Amino acid sequence: MQNYNISASIVVYNSPDDAHKTVETVLEHTQNLDFDLYVIDNASPEKIGEKLMADFDKPHYILLEENLGFGKGHNQVLDKISSKYHFIINPDIIINENTIADMCRFMDEHPDCAICCPKVLNPDGSIQYIAKRRPTLSALLSRRIHKGPFKKIEDRYLAMDMDHSKSFETEFCTGCFSVLRTDVFRKIKGFDPQYFLYFEDADITMEAKKHGKAYYNADATVVHLWHRETAKSFKPFMLQLRSMFVYMKKWGYKL
Protein backbone atom coordinates (compact mmCIF):
# COMPACT_ATOMS: atom_id res chain seq x y z
CA MET A 1 0.00 0.00 0.00
CA GLN A 2 1.16 3.48 -0.81
CA ASN A 3 2.46 5.66 1.99
CA TYR A 4 -0.19 8.34 2.31
CA ASN A 5 -1.99 9.77 5.29
CA ILE A 6 -5.15 8.06 6.52
CA SER A 7 -7.54 9.55 9.03
CA ALA A 8 -10.42 8.22 11.10
CA SER A 9 -13.01 9.56 13.49
CA ILE A 10 -14.84 7.87 16.36
CA VAL A 11 -17.77 9.58 18.08
CA VAL A 12 -18.35 8.38 21.66
CA TYR A 13 -21.34 8.87 23.93
CA ASN A 14 -21.97 5.69 25.93
CA SER A 15 -20.55 2.19 26.51
CA PRO A 16 -17.06 3.27 27.68
CA ASP A 17 -15.73 -0.30 27.75
CA ASP A 18 -16.63 -0.83 24.09
CA ALA A 19 -15.13 2.55 23.16
CA HIS A 20 -11.91 1.70 24.98
CA LYS A 21 -11.60 -1.61 23.12
CA THR A 22 -12.27 0.08 19.78
CA VAL A 23 -9.61 2.76 20.28
CA GLU A 24 -7.18 0.13 21.56
CA THR A 25 -7.55 -2.11 18.50
CA VAL A 26 -7.52 0.77 16.02
CA LEU A 27 -4.28 2.14 17.47
CA GLU A 28 -2.75 -1.34 17.73
CA HIS A 29 -3.36 -2.13 14.08
CA THR A 30 -2.35 1.21 12.57
CA GLN A 31 1.07 1.61 14.17
CA ASN A 32 2.89 1.21 10.85
CA LEU A 33 0.60 3.56 8.92
CA ASP A 34 0.59 7.32 8.51
CA PHE A 35 -2.61 7.55 10.49
CA ASP A 36 -4.50 10.22 12.43
CA LEU A 37 -7.30 9.20 14.79
CA TYR A 38 -9.87 11.70 16.09
CA VAL A 39 -12.04 10.86 19.08
CA ILE A 40 -15.07 13.11 19.47
CA ASP A 41 -16.82 13.00 22.85
CA ASN A 42 -20.46 14.01 22.32
CA ALA A 43 -20.77 15.37 25.90
CA SER A 44 -20.93 11.80 27.17
CA PRO A 45 -22.40 11.46 30.68
CA GLU A 46 -19.47 9.27 31.72
CA LYS A 47 -16.86 11.63 30.23
CA ILE A 48 -15.53 8.88 28.02
CA GLY A 49 -13.17 11.20 26.18
CA GLU A 50 -11.36 12.12 29.39
CA LYS A 51 -11.09 8.44 30.35
CA LEU A 52 -9.61 7.60 26.96
CA MET A 53 -7.17 10.50 27.22
CA ALA A 54 -5.83 8.98 30.41
CA ASP A 55 -5.03 5.71 28.62
CA PHE A 56 -4.21 6.73 25.02
CA ASP A 57 -2.20 9.81 24.14
CA LYS A 58 -2.05 9.40 20.35
CA PRO A 59 -5.61 10.29 19.26
CA HIS A 60 -6.68 13.87 18.74
CA TYR A 61 -9.50 14.55 21.19
CA ILE A 62 -12.47 16.85 20.64
CA LEU A 63 -14.57 17.25 23.78
CA LEU A 64 -17.96 18.74 22.97
CA GLU A 65 -20.17 20.57 25.46
CA GLU A 66 -23.38 19.19 23.99
CA ASN A 67 -24.49 16.04 22.21
CA LEU A 68 -24.55 17.03 18.52
CA GLY A 69 -25.59 13.62 17.28
CA PHE A 70 -23.67 11.06 15.23
CA GLY A 71 -23.18 12.92 11.95
CA LYS A 72 -22.48 16.39 13.32
CA GLY A 73 -20.04 14.79 15.73
CA HIS A 74 -18.06 13.29 12.87
CA ASN A 75 -18.26 16.59 10.98
CA GLN A 76 -16.05 18.20 13.64
CA VAL A 77 -12.99 16.84 11.80
CA LEU A 78 -13.80 18.30 8.37
CA ASP A 79 -11.49 21.28 8.74
CA LYS A 80 -8.75 19.22 10.41
CA ILE A 81 -8.07 16.29 8.10
CA SER A 82 -5.85 16.30 4.99
CA SER A 83 -5.78 12.56 4.33
CA LYS A 84 -6.46 10.58 1.18
CA TYR A 85 -8.99 8.29 2.86
CA HIS A 86 -11.13 8.96 5.92
CA PHE A 87 -12.68 6.21 8.04
CA ILE A 88 -15.93 6.49 9.99
CA ILE A 89 -15.71 4.08 12.93
CA ASN A 90 -18.32 3.25 15.56
CA PRO A 91 -17.16 2.97 19.19
CA ASP A 92 -18.22 -0.70 19.22
CA ILE A 93 -16.01 -1.94 16.37
CA ILE A 94 -13.05 -4.30 16.63
CA ILE A 95 -10.63 -4.29 13.70
CA ASN A 96 -7.83 -6.69 12.84
CA GLU A 97 -4.31 -6.11 11.60
CA ASN A 98 -5.38 -6.09 7.95
CA THR A 99 -8.64 -4.12 8.05
CA ILE A 100 -7.41 -0.60 7.32
CA ALA A 101 -4.85 -1.68 4.75
CA ASP A 102 -7.37 -3.94 3.00
CA MET A 103 -9.90 -1.13 2.76
CA CYS A 104 -7.34 1.34 1.42
CA ARG A 105 -6.08 -1.22 -1.07
CA PHE A 106 -9.62 -1.74 -2.34
CA MET A 107 -10.04 2.01 -2.79
CA ASP A 108 -6.74 2.11 -4.69
CA GLU A 109 -7.90 -0.68 -6.99
CA HIS A 110 -11.32 0.91 -7.56
CA PRO A 111 -10.74 4.57 -8.46
CA ASP A 112 -14.46 4.91 -9.13
CA CYS A 113 -15.24 4.10 -5.48
CA ALA A 114 -16.32 7.07 -3.38
CA ILE A 115 -17.43 5.16 -0.27
CA CYS A 116 -16.90 1.58 0.87
CA CYS A 117 -17.90 -0.71 3.73
CA PRO A 118 -16.31 -4.03 4.77
CA LYS A 119 -17.72 -7.41 5.75
CA VAL A 120 -19.08 -6.92 9.26
CA LEU A 121 -19.18 -9.87 11.64
CA ASN A 122 -20.88 -10.57 14.95
CA PRO A 123 -18.62 -11.56 17.86
CA ASP A 124 -19.47 -15.22 17.14
CA GLY A 125 -18.19 -14.89 13.58
CA SER A 126 -21.58 -14.84 11.85
CA ILE A 127 -22.20 -12.12 9.28
CA GLN A 128 -24.12 -8.90 9.83
CA TYR A 129 -25.84 -7.87 6.63
CA ILE A 130 -24.91 -4.21 6.51
CA ALA A 131 -24.44 -3.62 2.77
CA LYS A 132 -28.11 -2.85 2.32
CA ARG A 133 -30.49 -1.64 -0.35
CA ARG A 134 -32.07 1.79 -0.11
CA PRO A 135 -34.33 2.16 2.95
CA THR A 136 -38.10 2.04 2.64
CA LEU A 137 -40.88 2.36 5.20
CA SER A 138 -41.77 -1.32 4.85
CA ALA A 139 -38.09 -2.22 5.31
CA LEU A 140 -38.00 -0.22 8.55
CA LEU A 141 -41.08 -2.03 9.83
CA SER A 142 -39.62 -5.37 8.79
CA ARG A 143 -36.69 -4.80 11.13
CA ARG A 144 -39.18 -5.11 14.02
CA ILE A 145 -41.63 -7.60 12.52
CA HIS A 146 -39.64 -10.62 11.32
CA LYS A 147 -42.57 -12.76 10.23
CA GLY A 148 -44.61 -13.47 7.11
CA PRO A 149 -44.19 -11.04 4.21
CA PHE A 150 -42.08 -8.73 6.37
CA LYS A 151 -39.35 -11.39 6.56
CA LYS A 152 -39.04 -11.35 2.76
CA ILE A 153 -38.95 -7.53 2.78
CA GLU A 154 -36.22 -7.55 5.43
CA ASP A 155 -34.18 -10.15 3.53
CA ARG A 156 -34.31 -8.01 0.39
CA TYR A 157 -33.43 -4.84 2.32
CA LEU A 158 -30.40 -6.61 3.81
CA ALA A 159 -29.38 -7.81 0.32
CA MET A 160 -29.34 -11.38 1.56
CA ASP A 161 -29.78 -12.54 -2.02
CA MET A 162 -26.28 -11.28 -2.83
CA ASP A 163 -23.15 -13.39 -2.46
CA HIS A 164 -21.43 -11.74 0.51
CA SER A 165 -18.26 -13.75 -0.05
CA LYS A 166 -17.63 -11.48 -3.06
CA SER A 167 -17.42 -7.70 -3.33
CA PHE A 168 -20.25 -5.83 -5.04
CA GLU A 169 -21.75 -2.40 -5.56
CA THR A 170 -24.18 -1.45 -2.81
CA GLU A 171 -26.89 1.15 -2.29
CA PHE A 172 -26.21 1.71 1.42
CA CYS A 173 -22.89 1.64 3.31
CA THR A 174 -23.26 1.14 7.02
CA GLY A 175 -22.21 3.91 9.39
CA CYS A 176 -20.68 1.47 11.85
CA PHE A 177 -17.53 1.27 9.70
CA SER A 178 -16.93 2.81 6.31
CA VAL A 179 -14.29 4.70 4.38
CA LEU A 180 -14.67 7.66 2.04
CA ARG A 181 -12.23 9.48 -0.16
CA THR A 182 -11.46 12.52 1.94
CA ASP A 183 -11.96 14.89 -0.97
CA VAL A 184 -15.47 13.46 -1.41
CA PHE A 185 -16.16 13.77 2.34
CA ARG A 186 -15.19 17.43 2.07
CA LYS A 187 -17.15 18.09 -1.14
CA ILE A 188 -20.38 16.82 0.38
CA LYS A 189 -19.59 18.70 3.62
CA GLY A 190 -19.72 15.55 5.70
CA PHE A 191 -22.95 14.24 7.15
CA ASP A 192 -26.23 16.08 6.68
CA PRO A 193 -26.90 17.88 10.01
CA GLN A 194 -30.65 17.26 9.64
CA TYR A 195 -30.10 13.80 11.12
CA PHE A 196 -29.39 13.49 14.82
CA LEU A 197 -29.12 9.71 14.74
CA TYR A 198 -30.06 6.94 12.27
CA PHE A 199 -30.14 7.02 8.47
CA GLU A 200 -27.33 9.55 8.24
CA ASP A 201 -25.26 6.69 6.83
CA ALA A 202 -27.85 5.92 4.15
CA ASP A 203 -27.92 9.63 3.35
CA ILE A 204 -24.16 10.07 3.10
CA THR A 205 -23.98 7.03 0.83
CA MET A 206 -26.39 8.76 -1.54
CA GLU A 207 -24.38 11.99 -1.36
CA ALA A 208 -21.09 10.17 -1.97
CA LYS A 209 -22.57 8.38 -4.97
CA LYS A 210 -22.86 11.76 -6.70
CA HIS A 211 -19.06 11.53 -6.94
CA GLY A 212 -18.53 7.82 -7.56
CA LYS A 213 -19.78 4.39 -6.57
CA ALA A 214 -20.49 2.67 -3.26
CA TYR A 215 -19.01 -0.77 -2.68
CA TYR A 216 -19.08 -3.64 -0.22
CA ASN A 217 -15.57 -5.07 0.19
CA ALA A 218 -15.78 -8.76 1.08
CA ASP A 219 -12.03 -9.04 1.66
CA ALA A 220 -11.89 -6.70 4.67
CA THR A 221 -13.55 -7.60 7.97
CA VAL A 222 -14.46 -5.99 11.29
CA VAL A 223 -16.35 -7.23 14.33
CA HIS A 224 -19.35 -5.17 15.44
CA LEU A 225 -20.44 -5.43 19.07
CA TRP A 226 -23.98 -4.59 18.05
CA HIS A 227 -26.48 -3.77 20.83
CA ARG A 228 -29.56 -3.03 18.66
CA GLU A 229 -30.94 -0.19 20.81
CA THR A 230 -33.94 0.33 18.51
CA ALA A 231 -35.06 -3.21 19.23
CA LYS A 232 -34.95 -2.66 22.99
CA SER A 233 -36.67 0.69 23.42
CA PHE A 234 -39.53 2.63 21.86
CA LYS A 235 -37.72 6.00 22.03
CA PRO A 236 -34.82 5.03 19.72
CA PHE A 237 -37.34 3.55 17.31
CA MET A 238 -39.27 6.83 17.18
CA LEU A 239 -36.01 8.68 16.55
CA GLN A 240 -35.24 6.22 13.77
CA LEU A 241 -38.71 6.78 12.32
CA ARG A 242 -38.19 10.55 12.31
CA SER A 243 -34.86 10.17 10.52
CA MET A 244 -36.50 7.86 8.02
CA PHE A 245 -38.98 10.56 7.03
CA VAL A 246 -36.16 13.12 6.74
CA TYR A 247 -34.45 10.69 4.38
CA MET A 248 -37.62 10.10 2.37
CA LYS A 249 -38.35 13.80 2.04
CA LYS A 250 -34.86 14.37 0.70
CA TRP A 251 -34.42 11.36 -1.58
CA GLY A 252 -37.98 10.35 -2.45
CA TYR A 253 -40.60 8.26 -0.72
CA LYS A 254 -40.62 4.51 -1.20
CA LEU A 255 -43.03 2.09 0.44
PDB file of N, CA, C and O in Angstrom, residues 27 44 88 104 107 119 122 124 139 154 162 177 182 185 191 199 205 209 213 215 227-229 232 244-245 255:
ATOM      1  N   LEU A  27      -5.656   1.674  17.295  1.00  0.00           N
ATOM      2  CA  LEU A  27      -4.281   2.137  17.469  1.00  0.00           C
ATOM      3  C   LEU A  27      -3.285   0.990  17.301  1.00  0.00           C
ATOM      4  O   LEU A  27      -2.217   1.162  16.701  1.00  0.00           O
ATOM      5  N   SER A  44     -20.500  13.063  26.575  1.00  0.00           N
ATOM      6  CA  SER A  44     -20.928  11.798  27.169  1.00  0.00           C
ATOM      7  C   SER A  44     -21.095  11.934  28.681  1.00  0.00           C
ATOM      8  O   SER A  44     -20.278  12.563  29.357  1.00  0.00           O
ATOM      9  N   ILE A  88     -14.899   6.256   8.987  1.00  0.00           N
ATOM     10  CA  ILE A  88     -15.935   6.491   9.986  1.00  0.00           C
ATOM     11  C   ILE A  88     -16.041   5.208  10.800  1.00  0.00           C
ATOM     12  O   ILE A  88     -16.378   4.143  10.261  1.00  0.00           O
ATOM     13  N   CYS A 104      -8.067   0.369   2.244  1.00  0.00           N
ATOM     14  CA  CYS A 104      -7.337   1.338   1.419  1.00  0.00           C
ATOM     15  C   CYS A 104      -6.905   0.713   0.094  1.00  0.00           C
ATOM     16  O   CYS A 104      -6.966   1.364  -0.959  1.00  0.00           O
ATOM     17  N   MET A 107      -9.799   0.676  -2.226  1.00  0.00           N
ATOM     18  CA  MET A 107     -10.045   2.011  -2.792  1.00  0.00           C
ATOM     19  C   MET A 107      -9.028   2.324  -3.885  1.00  0.00           C
ATOM     20  O   MET A 107      -9.365   2.909  -4.918  1.00  0.00           O
ATOM     21  N   LYS A 119     -16.892  -6.332   5.192  1.00  0.00           N
ATOM     22  CA  LYS A 119     -17.717  -7.405   5.746  1.00  0.00           C
ATOM     23  C   LYS A 119     -17.742  -7.204   7.266  1.00  0.00           C
ATOM     24  O   LYS A 119     -16.685  -7.093   7.902  1.00  0.00           O
ATOM     25  N   ASN A 122     -20.516 -10.535  13.541  1.00  0.00           N
ATOM     26  CA  ASN A 122     -20.880 -10.567  14.951  1.00  0.00           C
ATOM     27  C   ASN A 122     -19.721 -11.157  15.742  1.00  0.00           C
ATOM     28  O   ASN A 122     -18.818 -11.795  15.173  1.00  0.00           O
ATOM     29  N   ASP A 124     -19.558 -13.773  17.329  1.00  0.00           N
ATOM     30  CA  ASP A 124     -19.470 -15.223  17.140  1.00  0.00           C
ATOM     31  C   ASP A 124     -19.000 -15.618  15.745  1.00  0.00           C
ATOM     32  O   ASP A 124     -18.915 -16.801  15.424  1.00  0.00           O
ATOM     33  N   ALA A 139     -39.338  -1.622   4.843  1.00  0.00           N
ATOM     34  CA  ALA A 139     -38.087  -2.224   5.314  1.00  0.00           C
ATOM     35  C   ALA A 139     -37.848  -1.874   6.777  1.00  0.00           C
ATOM     36  O   ALA A 139     -37.394  -2.714   7.566  1.00  0.00           O
ATOM     37  N   GLU A 154     -37.467  -7.759   4.692  1.00  0.00           N
ATOM     38  CA  GLU A 154     -36.220  -7.553   5.428  1.00  0.00           C
ATOM     39  C   GLU A 154     -35.046  -8.212   4.713  1.00  0.00           C
ATOM     40  O   GLU A 154     -33.970  -7.613   4.589  1.00  0.00           O
ATOM     41  N   MET A 162     -27.609 -11.482  -2.245  1.00  0.00           N
ATOM     42  CA  MET A 162     -26.282 -11.276  -2.830  1.00  0.00           C
ATOM     43  C   MET A 162     -25.275 -12.246  -2.209  1.00  0.00           C
ATOM     44  O   MET A 162     -25.434 -12.690  -1.064  1.00  0.00           O
ATOM     45  N   PHE A 177     -18.919   1.252  10.172  1.00  0.00           N
ATOM     46  CA  PHE A 177     -17.529   1.271   9.702  1.00  0.00           C
ATOM     47  C   PHE A 177     -17.558   1.464   8.197  1.00  0.00           C
ATOM     48  O   PHE A 177     -18.084   0.623   7.464  1.00  0.00           O
ATOM     49  N   THR A 182     -11.351  11.307   1.145  1.00  0.00           N
ATOM     50  CA  THR A 182     -11.458  12.516   1.941  1.00  0.00           C
ATOM     51  C   THR A 182     -11.927  13.705   1.112  1.00  0.00           C
ATOM     52  O   THR A 182     -12.700  14.535   1.600  1.00  0.00           O
ATOM     53  N   PHE A 185     -15.612  13.415   1.011  1.00  0.00           N
ATOM     54  CA  PHE A 185     -16.155  13.765   2.337  1.00  0.00           C
ATOM     55  C   PHE A 185     -16.225  15.282   2.496  1.00  0.00           C
ATOM     56  O   PHE A 185     -17.201  15.829   3.019  1.00  0.00           O
ATOM     57  N   PHE A 191     -21.592  14.738   6.946  1.00  0.00           N
ATOM     58  CA  PHE A 191     -22.949  14.235   7.151  1.00  0.00           C
ATOM     59  C   PHE A 191     -23.949  15.384   7.151  1.00  0.00           C
ATOM     60  O   PHE A 191     -23.651  16.494   7.604  1.00  0.00           O
ATOM     61  N   PHE A 199     -29.963   6.725   9.885  1.00  0.00           N
ATOM     62  CA  PHE A 199     -30.139   7.020   8.466  1.00  0.00           C
ATOM     63  C   PHE A 199     -29.182   8.079   7.922  1.00  0.00           C
ATOM     64  O   PHE A 199     -29.211   8.371   6.730  1.00  0.00           O
ATOM     65  N   THR A 205     -24.253   7.914   1.953  1.00  0.00           N
ATOM     66  CA  THR A 205     -23.978   7.032   0.825  1.00  0.00           C
ATOM     67  C   THR A 205     -24.547   7.629  -0.453  1.00  0.00           C
ATOM     68  O   THR A 205     -23.881   7.652  -1.503  1.00  0.00           O
ATOM     69  N   LYS A 209     -22.365   8.969  -3.650  1.00  0.00           N
ATOM     70  CA  LYS A 209     -22.572   8.375  -4.965  1.00  0.00           C
ATOM     71  C   LYS A 209     -22.753   9.419  -6.070  1.00  0.00           C
ATOM     72  O   LYS A 209     -22.732   9.077  -7.247  1.00  0.00           O
ATOM     73  N   LYS A 213     -18.957   5.550  -6.910  1.00  0.00           N
ATOM     74  CA  LYS A 213     -19.779   4.387  -6.568  1.00  0.00           C
ATOM     75  C   LYS A 213     -19.605   4.003  -5.100  1.00  0.00           C
ATOM     76  O   LYS A 213     -18.638   4.398  -4.450  1.00  0.00           O
ATOM     77  N   TYR A 215     -19.351   0.648  -2.600  1.00  0.00           N
ATOM     78  CA  TYR A 215     -19.015  -0.770  -2.682  1.00  0.00           C
ATOM     79  C   TYR A 215     -19.036  -1.438  -1.309  1.00  0.00           C
ATOM     80  O   TYR A 215     -18.780  -0.807  -0.276  1.00  0.00           O
ATOM     81  N   HIS A 227     -25.550  -3.672  19.694  1.00  0.00           N
ATOM     82  CA  HIS A 227     -26.476  -3.765  20.827  1.00  0.00           C
ATOM     83  C   HIS A 227     -27.932  -3.551  20.448  1.00  0.00           C
ATOM     84  O   HIS A 227     -28.814  -3.711  21.289  1.00  0.00           O
ATOM     85  N   ARG A 228     -28.211  -3.159  19.191  1.00  0.00           N
ATOM     86  CA  ARG A 228     -29.565  -3.029  18.660  1.00  0.00           C
ATOM     87  C   ARG A 228     -30.487  -2.254  19.604  1.00  0.00           C
ATOM     88  O   ARG A 228     -31.517  -2.725  20.065  1.00  0.00           O
ATOM     89  N   GLU A 229     -30.134  -1.000  19.887  1.00  0.00           N
ATOM     90  CA  GLU A 229     -30.935  -0.192  20.808  1.00  0.00           C
ATOM     91  C   GLU A 229     -32.373  -0.003  20.323  1.00  0.00           C
ATOM     92  O   GLU A 229     -33.304   0.066  21.124  1.00  0.00           O
ATOM     93  N   LYS A 232     -34.748  -2.548  21.553  1.00  0.00           N
ATOM     94  CA  LYS A 232     -34.950  -2.655  22.991  1.00  0.00           C
ATOM     95  C   LYS A 232     -35.847  -1.568  23.554  1.00  0.00           C
ATOM     96  O   LYS A 232     -36.407  -1.713  24.628  1.00  0.00           O
ATOM     97  N   MET A 244     -36.052   8.500   9.253  1.00  0.00           N
ATOM     98  CA  MET A 244     -36.504   7.858   8.025  1.00  0.00           C
ATOM     99  C   MET A 244     -37.304   8.834   7.167  1.00  0.00           C
ATOM    100  O   MET A 244     -37.121   8.919   5.940  1.00  0.00           O
ATOM    101  N   PHE A 245     -38.173   9.619   7.784  1.00  0.00           N
ATOM    102  CA  PHE A 245     -38.978  10.563   7.026  1.00  0.00           C
ATOM    103  C   PHE A 245     -38.139  11.739   6.513  1.00  0.00           C
ATOM    104  O   PHE A 245     -38.424  12.284   5.448  1.00  0.00           O
ATOM    105  N   LEU A 255     -42.350   2.952  -0.517  1.00  0.00           N
ATOM    106  CA  LEU A 255     -43.031   2.091   0.444  1.00  0.00           C
ATOM    107  C   LEU A 255     -42.214   0.845   0.745  1.00  0.00           C
ATOM    108  O   LEU A 255     -42.146   0.396   1.856  1.00  0.00           O
TER     109      LEU A 255
END
